[in-house]
Amino acid sequence: MTTDRATALGYTEAVTAENAAYVLTLMVQPGTDLEGQFKAWDCDEQEFIMVSGWSFDIYPTADLAA
């Protein structure tokens, strides 16, 4: 699967999730509750992952959203 396919499945909102150990570049579905546990497309690893939002600082990634 590719990022284009994830986008076609509705994962169109680009975000970055950071904590002391990780920096993740993700695509999520619009309206995703980023404070809870959610499914996201990992742009670097090219796979879906489950993210515990409370463990990260999450903010929009403007350059991927275009």
CSV table of N, CA and C in Angstrom, one decimal:
chain,number,residue,atom,x,y,z
A,1,MET,N,0.9,-1.2,0.0
A,1,MET,CA,0.0,0.0,0.0
A,1,MET,C,0.9,1.2,0.0
A,2,THR,N,0.4,2.3,-0.6
A,2,THR,CA,1.1,3.6,-0.6
A,2,THR,C,0.3,4.7,0.0
A,3,THR,N,1.0,5.8,0.2
A,3,THR,CA,0.3,7.0,0.8
A,3,THR,C,-0.9,7.4,-0.1
A,4,ASP,N,-0.7,7.3,-1.4
A,4,ASP,CA,-1.9,7.6,-2.3
A,4,ASP,C,-3.1,6.7,-2.0
A,5,ARG,N,-2.9,5.5,-1.7
A,5,ARG,CA,-4.0,4.5,-1.4
A,5,ARG,C,-4.6,4.9,-0.1
A,6,ALA,N,-3.7,5.2,0.9
A,6,ALA,CA,-4.2,5.6,2.2
A,6,ALA,C,-5.1,6.9,2.1
A,7,THR,N,-4.6,7.8,1.3
A,7,THR,CA,-5.4,9.0,1.0
A,7,THR,C,-6.8,8.7,0.4
A,8,ALA,N,-6.8,7.8,-0.6
A,8,ALA,CA,-8.0,7.3,-1.2
A,8,ALA,C,-9.0,6.7,-0.2
A,9,LEU,N,-8.4,6.1,0.9
A,9,LEU,CA,-9.2,5.5,1.9
A,9,LEU,C,-9.7,6.5,3.0
A,10,GLY,N,-9.4,7.8,2.7
A,10,GLY,CA,-9.9,8.9,3.6
A,10,GLY,C,-8.9,9.4,4.6
A,11,TYR,N,-7.6,8.9,4.6
A,11,TYR,CA,-6.6,9.4,5.5
A,11,TYR,C,-5.9,10.6,4.8
A,12,THR,N,-6.5,11.8,5.0
A,12,THR,CA,-6.2,13.0,4.2
A,12,THR,C,-5.6,14.1,5.1
A,13,GLU,N,-5.6,13.9,6.4
A,13,GLU,CA,-5.1,15.0,7.3
A,13,GLU,C,-3.7,14.6,7.7
A,14,ALA,N,-2.7,15.5,7.4
A,14,ALA,CA,-1.3,15.2,7.7
A,14,ALA,C,-1.0,15.8,9.1
A,15,VAL,N,-0.4,15.0,10.0
A,15,VAL,CA,0.0,15.5,11.3
A,15,VAL,C,1.4,14.9,11.6
A,16,THR,N,2.0,15.6,12.5
A,16,THR,CA,3.3,15.1,13.1
A,16,THR,C,3.0,14.8,14.6
A,17,ALA,N,3.5,13.6,15.0
A,17,ALA,CA,3.3,13.2,16.4
A,17,ALA,C,4.7,13.0,17.0
A,18,GLU,N,5.0,13.8,18.1
A,18,GLU,CA,6.3,13.7,18.7
A,18,GLU,C,6.2,13.4,20.2
A,19,ASN,N,7.2,12.7,20.6
A,19,ASN,CA,7.5,12.5,22.1
A,19,ASN,C,9.0,12.4,22.2
A,20,ALA,N,9.4,12.0,23.4
A,20,ALA,CA,10.9,11.9,23.7
A,20,ALA,C,11.6,10.9,22.8
A,21,ALA,N,10.9,9.9,22.4
A,21,ALA,CA,11.5,8.8,21.7
A,21,ALA,C,11.2,8.7,20.2
A,22,TYR,N,10.1,9.4,19.7
A,22,TYR,CA,9.6,9.2,18.3
A,22,TYR,C,9.2,10.6,17.7
A,23,VAL,N,9.4,10.6,16.4
A,23,VAL,CA,8.8,11.7,15.6
A,23,VAL,C,8.2,11.0,14.4
A,24,LEU,N,6.8,11.0,14.4
A,24,LEU,CA,6.1,10.2,13.4
A,24,LEU,C,5.4,11.2,12.4
A,25,THR,N,5.5,10.9,11.2
A,25,THR,CA,4.7,11.7,10.1
A,25,THR,C,3.6,10.8,9.7
A,26,LEU,N,2.4,11.3,10.0
A,26,LEU,CA,1.2,10.5,9.9
A,26,LEU,C,0.1,11.1,9.0
A,27,MET,N,-0.8,10.3,8.5
A,27,MET,CA,-2.0,10.8,7.8
A,27,MET,C,-3.2,10.1,8.6
A,28,VAL,N,-4.1,11.0,9.0
A,28,VAL,CA,-5.3,10.5,9.7
A,28,VAL,C,-6.6,11.0,9.0
A,29,GLN,N,-7.7,10.4,9.4
A,29,GLN,CA,-9.0,10.8,8.8
A,29,GLN,C,-9.4,12.1,9.5
A,30,PRO,N,-10.0,13.0,8.7
A,30,PRO,CA,-10.5,14.2,9.3
A,30,PRO,C,-11.5,13.9,10.5
A,31,GLY,N,-11.3,14.7,11.6
A,31,GLY,CA,-12.2,14.5,12.7
A,31,GLY,C,-11.7,13.5,13.7
A,32,THR,N,-10.5,12.9,13.4
A,32,THR,CA,-10.0,11.9,14.4
A,32,THR,C,-9.7,12.5,15.7
A,33,ASP,N,-10.1,11.8,16.8
A,33,ASP,CA,-9.8,12.3,18.1
A,33,ASP,C,-8.3,12.0,18.4
A,34,LEU,N,-7.5,13.0,18.3
A,34,LEU,CA,-6.0,12.8,18.5
A,34,LEU,C,-5.6,12.7,19.9
A,35,GLU,N,-6.5,12.8,20.9
A,35,GLU,CA,-6.2,12.6,22.3
A,35,GLU,C,-6.3,11.2,22.7
A,36,GLY,N,-7.0,10.4,22.0
A,36,GLY,CA,-7.3,9.0,22.3
A,36,GLY,C,-6.4,8.0,21.5
A,37,GLN,N,-6.9,6.8,21.4
A,37,GLN,CA,-6.2,5.8,20.5
A,37,GLN,C,-6.8,5.9,19.2
A,38,PHE,N,-6.0,5.9,18.1
A,38,PHE,CA,-6.5,6.0,16.8
A,38,PHE,C,-5.6,5.3,15.7
A,39,LYS,N,-6.2,5.0,14.6
A,39,LYS,CA,-5.5,4.4,13.5
A,39,LYS,C,-4.9,5.5,12.6
A,40,ALA,N,-3.7,5.3,12.1
A,40,ALA,CA,-3.1,6.3,11.3
A,40,ALA,C,-2.2,5.7,10.3
A,41,TRP,N,-2.0,6.4,9.2
A,41,TRP,CA,-1.0,5.9,8.1
A,41,TRP,C,0.3,6.5,8.5
A,42,ASP,N,1.3,5.7,8.7
A,42,ASP,CA,2.7,6.1,8.9
A,42,ASP,C,3.4,6.3,7.6
A,43,CYS,N,3.6,7.6,7.3
A,43,CYS,CA,4.2,7.9,6.0
A,43,CYS,C,5.6,7.4,5.8
A,44,ASP,N,6.4,7.3,6.8
A,44,ASP,CA,7.8,6.8,6.7
A,44,ASP,C,7.8,5.3,6.5
A,45,GLU,N,7.1,4.6,7.3
A,45,GLU,CA,7.1,3.1,7.2
A,45,GLU,C,6.1,2.6,6.2
A,46,GLN,N,5.2,3.4,5.6
A,46,GLN,CA,4.2,3.0,4.6
A,46,GLN,C,3.3,1.9,5.1
A,47,GLU,N,2.8,2.1,6.3
A,47,GLU,CA,1.9,1.1,6.9
A,47,GLU,C,0.9,1.8,7.9
A,48,PHE,N,-0.2,1.1,8.1
A,48,PHE,CA,-1.1,1.6,9.2
A,48,PHE,C,-0.6,1.2,10.5
A,49,ILE,N,-0.8,2.1,11.5
A,49,ILE,CA,-0.4,1.8,12.9
A,49,ILE,C,-1.5,2.3,13.8
A,50,MET,N,-1.5,1.9,15.0
A,50,MET,CA,-2.3,2.4,16.1
A,50,MET,C,-1.5,3.3,17.0
A,51,VAL,N,-2.0,4.5,17.2
A,51,VAL,CA,-1.3,5.5,18.0
A,51,VAL,C,-2.1,5.8,19.3
A,52,SER,N,-1.4,5.9,20.4
A,52,SER,CA,-2.0,6.4,21.6
A,52,SER,C,-1.7,7.9,21.7
A,53,GLY,N,-2.7,8.7,21.3
A,53,GLY,CA,-2.5,10.1,21.2
A,53,GLY,C,-2.1,10.8,22.4
A,54,TRP,N,-2.5,10.3,23.6
A,54,TRP,CA,-2.1,10.9,24.9
A,54,TRP,C,-0.6,10.8,25.1
A,55,SER,N,0.1,10.0,24.3
A,55,SER,CA,1.6,9.9,24.5
A,55,SER,C,2.4,10.8,23.7
A,56,PHE,N,1.7,11.6,22.9
A,56,PHE,CA,2.4,12.4,21.9
A,56,PHE,C,1.9,13.9,21.9
A,57,ASP,N,2.8,14.8,21.5
A,57,ASP,CA,2.4,16.1,21.1
A,57,ASP,C,2.1,16.0,19.6
A,58,ILE,N,0.9,16.4,19.2
A,58,ILE,CA,0.4,16.2,17.8
A,58,ILE,C,0.0,17.6,17.2
A,59,TYR,N,0.6,17.9,16.0
A,59,TYR,CA,0.3,19.1,15.4
A,59,TYR,C,0.2,18.9,13.9
A,60,PRO,N,-0.5,19.8,13.2
A,60,PRO,CA,-0.7,19.7,11.7
A,60,PRO,C,0.7,19.8,11.0
A,61,THR,N,0.8,19.1,9.9
A,61,THR,CA,1.9,19.1,9.0
A,61,THR,C,1.5,19.7,7.7
A,62,ALA,N,1.7,21.0,7.6
A,62,ALA,CA,1.2,21.7,6.4
A,62,ALA,C,1.8,21.2,5.1
A,63,ASP,N,3.1,20.9,5.0
A,63,ASP,CA,3.7,20.5,3.7
A,63,ASP,C,3.1,19.2,3.2
A,64,LEU,N,2.6,18.3,4.0
A,64,LEU,CA,2.0,17.0,3.5
A,64,LEU,C,0.6,17.2,3.1
A,65,ALA,N,-0.1,18.2,3.7
A,65,ALA,CA,-1.5,18.3,3.5
A,65,ALA,C,-1.9,18.9,2.2
A,66,ALA,N,-0.9,19.4,1.5
A,66,ALA,CA,-1.1,20.0,0.1
A,66,ALA,C,-1.3,19.0,-0.9
